[in-house]
């Protein structure tokens, strides 16, 4: 493809600096290699098969997905897929079971209801589906929190027809404090995982896979005893939240939303054409409030203070910078996964040139 100048691009538009993304991918691939961990990136962050291919080319053992659409589209480039979402409801079960036979399929779940329905479908289809029992480790979203319940569901999985019990999975989404302040949470997590692996092993159900990992705690994964595989997603692009907690540097944020200044009529602010439709109304998770909805790249003192759907209000009160109507700015979003889901395509860039367009094919909730 011929490169194009960014000047011609209609805003708002999501840009990805390819060299920054490549460095992020290389850093994680190098980390897991050094610590003998498997990497199974969550592709919910990018939803683009070509980017999953980049992750696999760097040694990822497979990919993690949340939706049937993500699974279906990733099956074109990957033959080892983990569905890290409870397979409840016939649409989800049908979708999973229609993945090509060549795909080694693993599903995370936390109930006998979900397990039994999956087992019935797998046995009918004459297919073996792997199961990871999902454990809650403090986030309080999904996953069993009681050791006895975990062992019981693992035993049920190992006896179920059409099912192969492959181990356990957890998401440490509660560890979102600054990296320098994660010490205690990591120690508690390590003890919990060790105890649960011990209980499973005592019951004759030693897990072959212990799958964990999120971007905020990714580079501490080697300190969790028994962990075999990690599933970070955000790390490919990073975002303002990740930088604020010190899990990456501000220069490691590869995705920005390009926007145009459309009004400076009111003092102390500039209005851009990226509002909640382009940035998402995601709070900065590392601050209680007042953190805004994004910041201007290279000017962290200028935040998106408020938004309507098509308007983003830049707060200029802490800056001498005064953009003019028609100027373009890049916004570092608070939560990049959310932003990607809002955009039909990402523009891969090198400095001010567009080098490729990536349709975000796996967008949506199904
Ligand atoms: C189950 C699960 N695993 C892994 C991830 C990836 O986490 P992160 O985006 O922090 O890298 C997510 C993200 O939401 C998730 O829900």
mmCIF file of C-alpha atoms and ligand atoms in Angstrom:
data_model
loop_
_atom_site.group_PDB
_atom_site.id
_atom_site.type_symbol
_atom_site.label_atom_id
_atom_site.label_comp_id
_atom_site.label_asym_id
_atom_site.label_seq_id
_atom_site.Cartn_x
_atom_site.Cartn_y
_atom_site.Cartn_z
ATOM 1 C CA UNK A 1 0.000 0.000 0.000
ATOM 2 C CA UNK A 2 1.140 3.530 -0.733
ATOM 3 C CA UNK A 3 1.580 5.554 2.411
ATOM 4 C CA UNK A 4 -0.794 8.486 2.900
ATOM 5 C CA UNK A 5 -0.345 11.710 4.754
ATOM 6 C CA UNK A 6 -2.362 11.933 7.976
ATOM 7 C CA UNK A 7 -3.485 15.429 7.012
ATOM 8 C CA UNK A 8 -6.115 14.012 4.646
ATOM 9 C CA UNK A 9 -7.641 11.752 7.297
ATOM 10 C CA UNK A 10 -11.161 12.494 8.546
ATOM 11 C CA UNK A 11 -11.278 12.807 12.324
ATOM 12 C CA UNK A 12 -11.829 11.312 14.811
ATOM 13 C CA UNK A 13 -9.650 8.341 13.847
ATOM 14 C CA UNK A 14 -7.753 5.740 15.864
ATOM 15 C CA UNK A 15 -4.044 5.634 15.029
ATOM 16 C CA UNK A 16 -1.538 2.966 15.984
ATOM 17 C CA UNK A 17 2.178 3.797 15.876
ATOM 18 C CA UNK A 18 3.497 0.563 14.433
ATOM 19 C CA UNK A 19 6.995 0.811 15.871
ATOM 20 C CA UNK A 20 5.682 1.396 19.397
ATOM 21 C CA UNK A 21 3.279 -1.551 19.075
ATOM 22 C CA UNK A 22 6.085 -3.760 17.768
ATOM 23 C CA UNK A 23 8.274 -2.865 20.744
ATOM 24 C CA UNK A 24 5.379 -3.700 23.117
ATOM 25 C CA UNK A 25 4.900 -7.092 21.458
ATOM 26 C CA UNK A 26 8.623 -7.839 21.559
ATOM 27 C CA UNK A 27 8.919 -6.863 25.242
ATOM 28 C CA UNK A 28 6.181 -9.289 26.320
ATOM 29 C CA UNK A 29 7.452 -12.090 24.043
ATOM 30 C CA UNK A 30 10.918 -11.659 25.536
ATOM 31 C CA UNK A 31 9.571 -11.624 29.114
ATOM 32 C CA UNK A 32 7.668 -14.912 28.780
ATOM 33 C CA UNK A 33 10.628 -16.558 27.062
ATOM 34 C CA UNK A 34 12.975 -15.562 29.887
ATOM 35 C CA UNK A 35 10.593 -16.954 32.507
ATOM 36 C CA UNK A 36 9.472 -20.058 30.677
ATOM 37 C CA UNK A 37 5.828 -18.998 30.649
ATOM 38 C CA UNK A 38 3.400 -19.537 27.801
ATOM 39 C CA UNK A 39 1.717 -16.449 26.311
ATOM 40 C CA UNK A 40 -1.882 -16.567 25.146
ATOM 41 C CA UNK A 41 -2.763 -12.909 24.499
ATOM 42 C CA UNK A 42 -6.346 -11.754 24.930
ATOM 43 C CA UNK A 43 -7.236 -10.399 21.499
ATOM 44 C CA UNK A 44 -10.214 -8.403 22.842
ATOM 45 C CA UNK A 45 -7.838 -5.427 22.873
ATOM 46 C CA UNK A 46 -7.280 -5.356 19.073
ATOM 47 C CA UNK A 47 -9.890 -7.700 17.500
ATOM 48 C CA UNK A 48 -7.773 -7.903 14.322
ATOM 49 C CA UNK A 49 -6.528 -11.247 12.911
ATOM 50 C CA UNK A 50 -3.391 -9.670 11.411
ATOM 51 C CA UNK A 51 -2.330 -8.511 14.878
ATOM 52 C CA UNK A 52 -3.005 -11.943 16.388
ATOM 53 C CA UNK A 53 -0.685 -13.272 13.692
ATOM 54 C CA UNK A 54 2.026 -10.891 14.909
ATOM 55 C CA UNK A 55 1.564 -12.276 18.441
ATOM 56 C CA UNK A 56 1.698 -15.892 17.249
ATOM 57 C CA UNK A 57 4.774 -15.173 15.113
ATOM 58 C CA UNK A 58 6.515 -14.064 18.309
ATOM 59 C CA UNK A 59 5.795 -17.363 20.048
ATOM 60 C CA UNK A 60 2.293 -17.077 21.533
ATOM 61 C CA UNK A 61 0.915 -20.595 22.108
ATOM 62 C CA UNK A 62 -2.565 -19.518 20.995
ATOM 63 C CA UNK A 63 -5.053 -16.724 21.628
ATOM 64 C CA UNK A 64 -7.695 -15.882 24.221
ATOM 65 C CA UNK A 65 -11.100 -14.543 23.167
ATOM 66 C CA UNK A 66 -14.314 -13.459 24.901
ATOM 67 C CA UNK A 67 -16.965 -13.620 22.170
ATOM 68 C CA UNK A 68 -18.044 -16.099 19.515
ATOM 69 C CA UNK A 69 -17.296 -13.535 16.814
ATOM 70 C CA UNK A 70 -13.740 -13.118 18.119
ATOM 71 C CA UNK A 71 -13.330 -16.911 18.212
ATOM 72 C CA UNK A 72 -14.701 -17.376 14.701
ATOM 73 C CA UNK A 73 -12.502 -14.711 13.133
ATOM 74 C CA UNK A 74 -9.375 -15.764 15.018
ATOM 75 C CA UNK A 75 -9.888 -19.357 13.842
ATOM 76 C CA UNK A 76 -8.766 -18.130 10.392
ATOM 77 C CA UNK A 77 -5.277 -17.461 11.755
ATOM 78 C CA UNK A 78 -4.967 -19.575 14.912
ATOM 79 C CA UNK A 79 -5.645 -23.233 15.678
ATOM 80 C CA UNK A 80 -5.486 -23.003 19.478
ATOM 81 C CA UNK A 81 -8.220 -20.873 21.049
ATOM 82 C CA UNK A 82 -9.213 -20.277 24.668
ATOM 83 C CA UNK A 83 -12.699 -18.862 25.206
ATOM 84 C CA UNK A 84 -12.384 -17.037 28.529
ATOM 85 C CA UNK A 85 -16.068 -16.362 29.013
ATOM 86 C CA UNK A 86 -18.772 -18.624 30.476
ATOM 87 C CA UNK A 87 -20.320 -20.605 27.571
ATOM 88 C CA UNK A 88 -23.894 -20.007 28.684
ATOM 89 C CA UNK A 89 -26.842 -19.866 26.273
ATOM 90 C CA UNK A 90 -27.428 -21.721 23.041
ATOM 91 C CA UNK A 91 -26.072 -18.943 20.780
ATOM 92 C CA UNK A 92 -22.706 -19.104 22.535
ATOM 93 C CA UNK A 93 -22.619 -22.902 22.655
ATOM 94 C CA UNK A 94 -23.624 -23.226 18.995
ATOM 95 C CA UNK A 95 -21.022 -20.623 18.000
ATOM 96 C CA UNK A 96 -18.227 -22.333 19.891
ATOM 97 C CA UNK A 97 -19.123 -25.769 18.601
ATOM 98 C CA UNK A 98 -19.088 -24.609 14.978
ATOM 99 C CA UNK A 99 -15.421 -23.615 15.161
ATOM 100 C CA UNK A 100 -13.394 -25.758 12.746
ATOM 101 C CA UNK A 101 -12.429 -29.234 14.034
ATOM 102 C CA UNK A 102 -8.785 -28.274 13.465
ATOM 103 C CA UNK A 103 -9.009 -25.773 16.334
ATOM 104 C CA UNK A 104 -7.844 -27.020 19.737
ATOM 105 C CA UNK A 105 -10.612 -25.492 21.802
ATOM 106 C CA UNK A 106 -10.520 -24.702 25.520
ATOM 107 C CA UNK A 107 -13.321 -23.026 27.457
ATOM 108 C CA UNK A 108 -13.234 -21.422 30.914
ATOM 109 C CA UNK A 109 -16.315 -21.852 33.098
ATOM 110 C CA UNK A 110 -17.378 -21.748 36.728
ATOM 111 C CA UNK A 111 -20.620 -23.731 37.019
ATOM 112 C CA UNK A 112 -21.897 -27.285 36.688
ATOM 113 C CA UNK A 113 -24.741 -25.868 34.553
ATOM 114 C CA UNK A 114 -22.329 -24.485 31.963
ATOM 115 C CA UNK A 115 -20.125 -27.599 32.125
ATOM 116 C CA UNK A 116 -23.009 -30.054 31.647
ATOM 117 C CA UNK A 117 -24.433 -28.148 28.661
ATOM 118 C CA UNK A 118 -20.978 -27.976 27.043
ATOM 119 C CA UNK A 119 -20.396 -31.668 27.720
ATOM 120 C CA UNK A 120 -23.706 -32.619 26.064
ATOM 121 C CA UNK A 121 -22.863 -30.532 22.958
ATOM 122 C CA UNK A 122 -19.302 -31.819 22.750
ATOM 123 C CA UNK A 123 -20.347 -35.474 23.138
ATOM 124 C CA UNK A 124 -23.079 -35.067 20.495
ATOM 125 C CA UNK A 125 -20.607 -33.464 18.111
ATOM 126 C CA UNK A 126 -18.024 -36.175 18.838
ATOM 127 C CA UNK A 127 -15.534 -33.507 19.783
ATOM 128 C CA UNK A 128 -13.200 -33.107 22.760
ATOM 129 C CA UNK A 129 -13.381 -29.656 24.344
ATOM 130 C CA UNK A 130 -10.864 -28.622 26.990
ATOM 131 C CA UNK A 131 -12.121 -27.018 30.189
ATOM 132 C CA UNK A 132 -10.392 -24.669 32.607
ATOM 133 C CA UNK A 133 -12.196 -24.132 35.894
ATOM 134 C CA UNK A 134 -12.359 -20.375 36.468
ATOM 135 C CA UNK A 135 -11.376 -19.210 39.963
ATOM 136 C CA UNK A 136 -12.089 -15.832 41.565
ATOM 137 C CA UNK A 137 -8.921 -14.463 43.157
ATOM 138 C CA UNK A 138 -10.248 -11.122 44.396
ATOM 139 C CA UNK A 139 -11.905 -9.280 41.527
ATOM 140 C CA UNK A 140 -15.362 -10.599 42.407
ATOM 141 C CA UNK A 141 -16.616 -10.931 38.823
ATOM 142 C CA UNK A 142 -16.774 -14.567 37.723
ATOM 143 C CA UNK A 143 -14.987 -17.642 39.042
ATOM 144 C CA UNK A 144 -15.351 -19.896 42.065
ATOM 145 C CA UNK A 145 -13.881 -18.534 45.262
ATOM 146 C CA UNK A 146 -14.102 -21.634 47.428
ATOM 147 C CA UNK A 147 -11.366 -24.284 47.238
ATOM 148 C CA UNK A 148 -13.805 -27.174 47.761
ATOM 149 C CA UNK A 149 -16.077 -25.902 44.973
ATOM 150 C CA UNK A 150 -13.087 -25.596 42.621
ATOM 151 C CA UNK A 151 -12.015 -29.190 43.284
ATOM 152 C CA UNK A 152 -15.609 -30.412 42.912
ATOM 153 C CA UNK A 153 -16.090 -28.735 39.503
ATOM 154 C CA UNK A 154 -12.659 -29.940 38.335
ATOM 155 C CA UNK A 155 -13.634 -33.517 39.291
ATOM 156 C CA UNK A 156 -16.940 -33.166 37.441
ATOM 157 C CA UNK A 157 -15.058 -31.886 34.364
ATOM 158 C CA UNK A 158 -12.593 -34.747 34.451
ATOM 159 C CA UNK A 159 -15.502 -37.241 34.455
ATOM 160 C CA UNK A 160 -17.640 -35.467 31.824
ATOM 161 C CA UNK A 161 -17.982 -36.962 28.359
ATOM 162 C CA UNK A 162 -16.639 -34.861 25.503
ATOM 163 C CA UNK A 163 -14.606 -32.837 28.014
ATOM 164 C CA UNK A 164 -10.916 -32.843 28.919
ATOM 165 C CA UNK A 165 -10.108 -31.129 32.221
ATOM 166 C CA UNK A 166 -7.060 -28.993 31.409
ATOM 167 C CA UNK A 167 -6.612 -26.917 34.542
ATOM 168 C CA UNK A 168 -7.594 -23.599 36.065
ATOM 169 C CA UNK A 169 -7.851 -19.959 35.035
ATOM 170 C CA UNK A 170 -8.010 -16.708 36.961
ATOM 171 C CA UNK A 171 -8.014 -12.999 36.132
ATOM 172 C CA UNK A 172 -6.233 -10.770 38.648
ATOM 173 C CA UNK A 173 -8.279 -7.727 37.600
ATOM 174 C CA UNK A 174 -8.275 -6.423 41.188
ATOM 175 C CA UNK A 175 -4.526 -5.687 40.952
ATOM 176 C CA UNK A 176 -4.664 -2.198 39.466
ATOM 177 C CA UNK A 177 -2.581 -0.248 41.940
ATOM 178 C CA UNK A 178 0.758 1.285 40.934
ATOM 179 C CA UNK A 179 3.276 -1.410 40.019
ATOM 180 C CA UNK A 180 5.506 -0.293 42.911
ATOM 181 C CA UNK A 181 2.609 -0.886 45.331
ATOM 182 C CA UNK A 182 1.529 -4.339 44.132
ATOM 183 C CA UNK A 183 3.844 -6.282 46.444
ATOM 184 C CA UNK A 184 1.284 -7.377 49.032
ATOM 185 C CA UNK A 185 -1.455 -8.184 46.512
ATOM 186 C CA UNK A 186 1.011 -10.320 44.525
ATOM 187 C CA UNK A 187 2.158 -12.190 47.636
ATOM 188 C CA UNK A 188 -1.464 -12.914 48.607
ATOM 189 C CA UNK A 189 -2.249 -14.026 45.066
ATOM 190 C CA UNK A 190 0.781 -16.324 45.028
ATOM 191 C CA UNK A 191 -0.256 -18.023 48.290
ATOM 192 C CA UNK A 192 -3.831 -18.456 47.113
ATOM 193 C CA UNK A 193 -2.822 -20.016 43.787
ATOM 194 C CA UNK A 194 -0.319 -22.290 45.487
ATOM 195 C CA UNK A 195 -2.956 -23.518 47.970
ATOM 196 C CA UNK A 196 -5.515 -24.179 45.239
ATOM 197 C CA UNK A 197 -3.034 -26.057 43.040
ATOM 198 C CA UNK A 198 -2.150 -28.087 46.148
ATOM 199 C CA UNK A 199 -5.794 -28.969 46.835
ATOM 200 C CA UNK A 200 -6.354 -30.033 43.222
ATOM 201 C CA UNK A 201 -3.165 -32.088 43.200
ATOM 202 C CA UNK A 202 -4.156 -33.815 46.470
ATOM 203 C CA UNK A 203 -7.450 -34.751 44.808
ATOM 204 C CA UNK A 204 -5.600 -36.319 41.871
ATOM 205 C CA UNK A 205 -6.514 -33.374 39.595
ATOM 206 C CA UNK A 206 -3.147 -31.651 39.157
ATOM 207 C CA UNK A 207 -3.785 -28.833 36.640
ATOM 208 C CA UNK A 208 -1.752 -29.041 33.444
ATOM 209 C CA UNK A 209 -2.574 -25.369 32.756
ATOM 210 C CA UNK A 210 -2.686 -22.557 35.299
ATOM 211 C CA UNK A 211 -3.713 -19.508 33.257
ATOM 212 C CA UNK A 212 -3.518 -16.011 34.708
ATOM 213 C CA UNK A 213 -2.210 -12.619 33.850
ATOM 214 C CA UNK A 214 -3.385 -9.132 33.020
ATOM 215 C CA UNK A 215 -1.331 -6.210 31.737
ATOM 216 C CA UNK A 216 -0.994 -4.344 35.081
ATOM 217 C CA UNK A 217 0.640 -7.371 36.752
ATOM 218 C CA UNK A 218 2.075 -9.069 33.646
ATOM 219 C CA UNK A 219 5.759 -8.536 34.376
ATOM 220 C CA UNK A 220 5.382 -10.008 37.874
ATOM 221 C CA UNK A 221 3.812 -13.242 36.562
ATOM 222 C CA UNK A 222 6.967 -15.304 37.199
ATOM 223 C CA UNK A 223 6.492 -14.696 40.911
ATOM 224 C CA UNK A 224 3.180 -16.596 41.044
ATOM 225 C CA UNK A 225 4.010 -20.225 41.928
ATOM 226 C CA UNK A 226 2.657 -22.781 39.491
ATOM 227 C CA UNK A 227 1.554 -20.285 36.830
ATOM 228 C CA UNK A 228 2.064 -21.798 33.363
ATOM 229 C CA UNK A 229 0.473 -19.261 30.998
ATOM 230 C CA UNK A 230 -0.522 -15.573 30.897
ATOM 231 C CA UNK A 231 -3.230 -13.752 28.941
ATOM 232 C CA UNK A 232 -2.436 -10.026 28.831
ATOM 233 C CA UNK A 233 -4.367 -8.067 26.216
ATOM 234 C CA UNK A 234 -3.848 -4.337 26.718
ATOM 235 C CA UNK A 235 -0.039 -4.599 26.459
ATOM 236 C CA UNK A 236 -0.122 -4.554 22.631
ATOM 237 C CA UNK A 237 -1.182 -0.869 22.643
ATOM 238 C CA UNK A 238 -1.121 0.158 26.321
ATOM 239 C CA UNK A 239 -3.195 3.142 27.461
ATOM 240 C CA UNK A 240 -3.314 6.042 29.895
ATOM 241 C CA UNK A 241 -4.339 3.820 32.816
ATOM 242 C CA UNK A 242 -1.453 1.421 32.171
ATOM 243 C CA UNK A 243 1.028 4.307 31.993
ATOM 244 C CA UNK A 244 -0.345 5.980 35.137
ATOM 245 C CA UNK A 245 0.206 2.864 37.225
ATOM 246 C CA UNK A 246 3.729 2.466 35.864
ATOM 247 C CA UNK A 247 3.071 -0.791 33.985
ATOM 248 C CA UNK A 248 4.422 0.967 30.865
ATOM 249 C CA UNK A 249 5.953 4.332 30.051
ATOM 250 C CA UNK A 250 3.886 7.110 28.446
ATOM 251 C CA UNK A 251 5.929 6.619 25.252
ATOM 252 C CA UNK A 252 4.742 2.991 25.121
ATOM 253 C CA UNK A 253 1.123 4.005 24.387
ATOM 254 C CA UNK A 254 0.819 2.988 20.732
ATOM 255 C CA UNK A 255 -2.816 3.922 20.134
ATOM 256 C CA UNK A 256 -4.079 7.488 20.091
ATOM 257 C CA UNK A 257 -7.267 9.057 18.799
ATOM 258 C CA UNK A 258 -6.586 11.795 16.257
ATOM 259 C CA UNK A 259 -9.006 14.696 16.680
ATOM 260 C CA UNK A 260 -9.509 18.214 15.311
ATOM 261 C CA UNK A 261 -9.992 21.324 17.433
ATOM 262 C CA UNK A 262 -13.441 22.649 16.461
ATOM 263 C CA UNK A 263 -13.900 25.492 18.952
ATOM 264 C CA UNK A 264 -11.895 27.708 21.298
ATOM 265 C CA UNK A 265 -14.744 30.154 21.894
ATOM 266 C CA UNK A 266 -14.813 29.651 25.648
ATOM 267 C CA UNK A 267 -11.749 30.610 27.673
ATOM 268 C CA UNK A 268 -9.624 27.953 29.343
ATOM 269 C CA UNK A 269 -10.741 25.177 27.056
ATOM 270 C CA UNK A 270 -10.606 23.819 23.515
ATOM 271 C CA UNK A 271 -13.250 21.552 22.037
ATOM 272 C CA UNK A 272 -12.265 18.588 19.864
ATOM 273 C CA UNK A 273 -14.380 16.378 17.618
ATOM 274 C CA UNK A 274 -13.685 13.266 19.719
ATOM 275 C CA UNK A 275 -16.361 12.775 22.368
ATOM 276 C CA UNK A 276 -17.752 9.668 24.005
ATOM 277 C CA UNK A 277 -18.429 8.027 20.603
ATOM 278 C CA UNK A 278 -14.694 8.044 19.880
ATOM 279 C CA UNK A 279 -13.100 7.834 23.328
ATOM 280 C CA UNK A 280 -15.628 5.925 25.424
ATOM 281 C CA UNK A 281 -16.758 7.238 28.789
ATOM 282 C CA UNK A 282 -14.229 5.276 30.762
ATOM 283 C CA UNK A 283 -12.935 6.825 33.988
ATOM 284 C CA UNK A 284 -9.257 6.746 34.774
ATOM 285 C CA UNK A 285 -9.279 3.670 37.010
ATOM 286 C CA UNK A 286 -6.173 4.720 38.940
ATOM 287 C CA UNK A 287 -7.779 7.899 40.350
ATOM 288 C CA UNK A 288 -11.020 8.305 42.284
ATOM 289 C CA UNK A 289 -12.391 10.991 39.921
ATOM 290 C CA UNK A 290 -11.322 14.185 38.183
ATOM 291 C CA UNK A 291 -8.890 12.249 36.008
ATOM 292 C CA UNK A 292 -10.793 13.004 32.811
ATOM 293 C CA UNK A 293 -11.368 10.737 29.835
ATOM 294 C CA UNK A 294 -7.959 10.902 28.167
ATOM 295 C CA UNK A 295 -4.995 13.231 27.785
ATOM 296 C CA UNK A 296 -3.242 14.990 24.920
ATOM 297 C CA UNK A 297 -0.243 12.949 23.812
ATOM 298 C CA UNK A 298 2.940 14.680 24.968
ATOM 299 C CA UNK A 299 0.939 17.124 27.149
ATOM 300 C CA UNK A 300 -0.259 15.095 30.146
ATOM 301 C CA UNK A 301 -1.365 18.297 31.881
ATOM 302 C CA UNK A 302 -4.118 18.705 29.256
ATOM 303 C CA UNK A 303 -6.941 16.276 29.928
ATOM 304 C CA UNK A 304 -10.310 15.627 28.303
ATOM 305 C CA UNK A 305 -12.298 17.087 31.174
ATOM 306 C CA UNK A 306 -15.818 16.447 29.870
ATOM 307 C CA UNK A 307 -17.545 15.001 26.839
ATOM 308 C CA UNK A 308 -20.742 14.931 24.860
ATOM 309 C CA UNK A 309 -21.133 12.345 22.138
ATOM 310 C CA UNK A 310 -19.277 14.391 19.487
ATOM 311 C CA UNK A 311 -17.488 16.933 21.699
ATOM 312 C CA UNK A 312 -14.466 16.485 23.914
ATOM 313 C CA UNK A 313 -13.604 19.415 26.197
ATOM 314 C CA UNK A 314 -9.854 19.874 26.683
ATOM 315 C CA UNK A 315 -9.012 21.582 29.953
ATOM 316 C CA UNK A 316 -6.289 24.177 29.236
ATOM 317 C CA UNK A 317 -6.223 25.730 32.690
ATOM 318 C CA UNK A 318 -3.020 23.935 33.699
ATOM 319 C CA UNK A 319 -1.187 24.656 30.431
ATOM 320 C CA UNK A 320 0.177 27.618 28.422
ATOM 321 C CA UNK A 321 -0.573 25.734 25.218
ATOM 322 C CA UNK A 322 -3.349 27.363 23.184
ATOM 323 C CA UNK A 323 -4.393 25.307 20.144
ATOM 324 C CA UNK A 324 -6.185 27.026 17.265
ATOM 325 C CA UNK A 325 -9.400 25.964 15.548
ATOM 326 C CA UNK A 326 -8.450 23.410 12.894
ATOM 327 C CA UNK A 327 -5.351 22.131 14.761
ATOM 328 C CA UNK A 328 -5.074 18.395 15.225
ATOM 329 C CA UNK A 329 -4.293 16.641 18.467
ATOM 330 C CA UNK A 330 -3.739 13.050 19.497
ATOM 331 C CA UNK A 331 -5.557 11.809 22.583
ATOM 332 C CA UNK A 332 -4.234 8.925 24.701
ATOM 333 C CA UNK A 333 -7.399 7.097 25.835
ATOM 334 C CA UNK A 334 -7.973 5.868 29.378
ATOM 335 C CA UNK A 335 -8.950 2.321 28.359
ATOM 336 C CA UNK A 336 -7.801 1.216 24.934
ATOM 337 C CA UNK A 337 -9.902 -1.984 24.557
ATOM 338 C CA UNK A 338 -13.068 0.060 24.857
ATOM 339 C CA UNK A 339 -11.878 2.575 22.239
ATOM 340 C CA UNK A 340 -10.958 -0.115 19.697
ATOM 341 C CA UNK A 341 -14.466 -1.556 19.929
ATOM 342 C CA UNK A 342 -15.865 1.879 18.963
ATOM 343 C CA UNK A 343 -13.793 2.291 15.794
ATOM 344 C CA UNK A 344 -14.456 0.528 12.468
ATOM 345 C CA UNK A 345 -10.767 0.561 11.605
ATOM 346 C CA UNK A 346 -7.366 1.395 13.018
ATOM 347 C CA UNK A 347 -4.813 3.337 10.983
ATOM 348 C CA UNK A 348 -1.290 1.980 11.314
ATOM 349 C CA UNK A 349 1.103 4.911 11.237
ATOM 350 C CA UNK A 350 4.777 5.742 11.142
ATOM 351 C CA UNK A 351 5.215 9.341 12.253
ATOM 352 C CA UNK A 352 2.767 11.280 10.051
ATOM 353 C CA UNK A 353 2.169 8.632 7.389
ATOM 354 C CA UNK A 354 -0.560 5.979 7.257
ATOM 355 C CA UNK A 355 1.144 2.712 6.320
ATOM 356 C CA UNK A 356 -1.793 0.312 6.646
ATOM 357 C CA UNK A 357 -5.502 0.138 7.549
ATOM 358 C CA UNK A 358 -6.763 -2.602 9.826
ATOM 359 C CA UNK A 359 -10.538 -3.154 9.888
ATOM 360 C CA UNK A 360 -11.603 -4.036 13.439
ATOM 361 C CA UNK A 361 -13.466 -7.086 12.188
ATOM 362 C CA UNK A 362 -14.269 -8.726 15.526
ATOM 363 C CA UNK A 363 -16.063 -5.703 17.027
ATOM 364 C CA UNK A 364 -19.358 -6.129 18.853
ATOM 365 C CA UNK A 365 -20.816 -8.089 21.717
ATOM 366 C CA UNK A 366 -21.809 -11.393 20.108
HETATM 367 C C1 LIG B 1 -10.521 -13.008 31.399
HETATM 368 C C2 LIG B 1 -9.525 -11.986 30.943
HETATM 369 N N1 LIG B 1 -8.262 -12.372 30.721
HETATM 370 C C3 LIG B 1 -7.308 -11.504 30.294
HETATM 371 C C4 LIG B 1 -7.624 -10.164 30.080
HETATM 372 C C5 LIG B 1 -6.550 -9.200 29.634
HETATM 373 O O1 LIG B 1 -6.281 -8.242 30.627
HETATM 374 P P1 LIG B 1 -5.519 -6.880 30.294
HETATM 375 O O2 LIG B 1 -6.371 -6.161 29.306
HETATM 376 O O3 LIG B 1 -5.351 -6.185 31.583
HETATM 377 O O4 LIG B 1 -4.221 -7.230 29.692
HETATM 378 C C6 LIG B 1 -8.939 -9.715 30.308
HETATM 379 C C7 LIG B 1 -9.296 -8.309 30.109
HETATM 380 O O5 LIG B 1 -10.362 -7.839 30.381
HETATM 381 C C8 LIG B 1 -9.913 -10.654 30.764
HETATM 382 O O6 LIG B 1 -11.184 -10.285 30.997
#
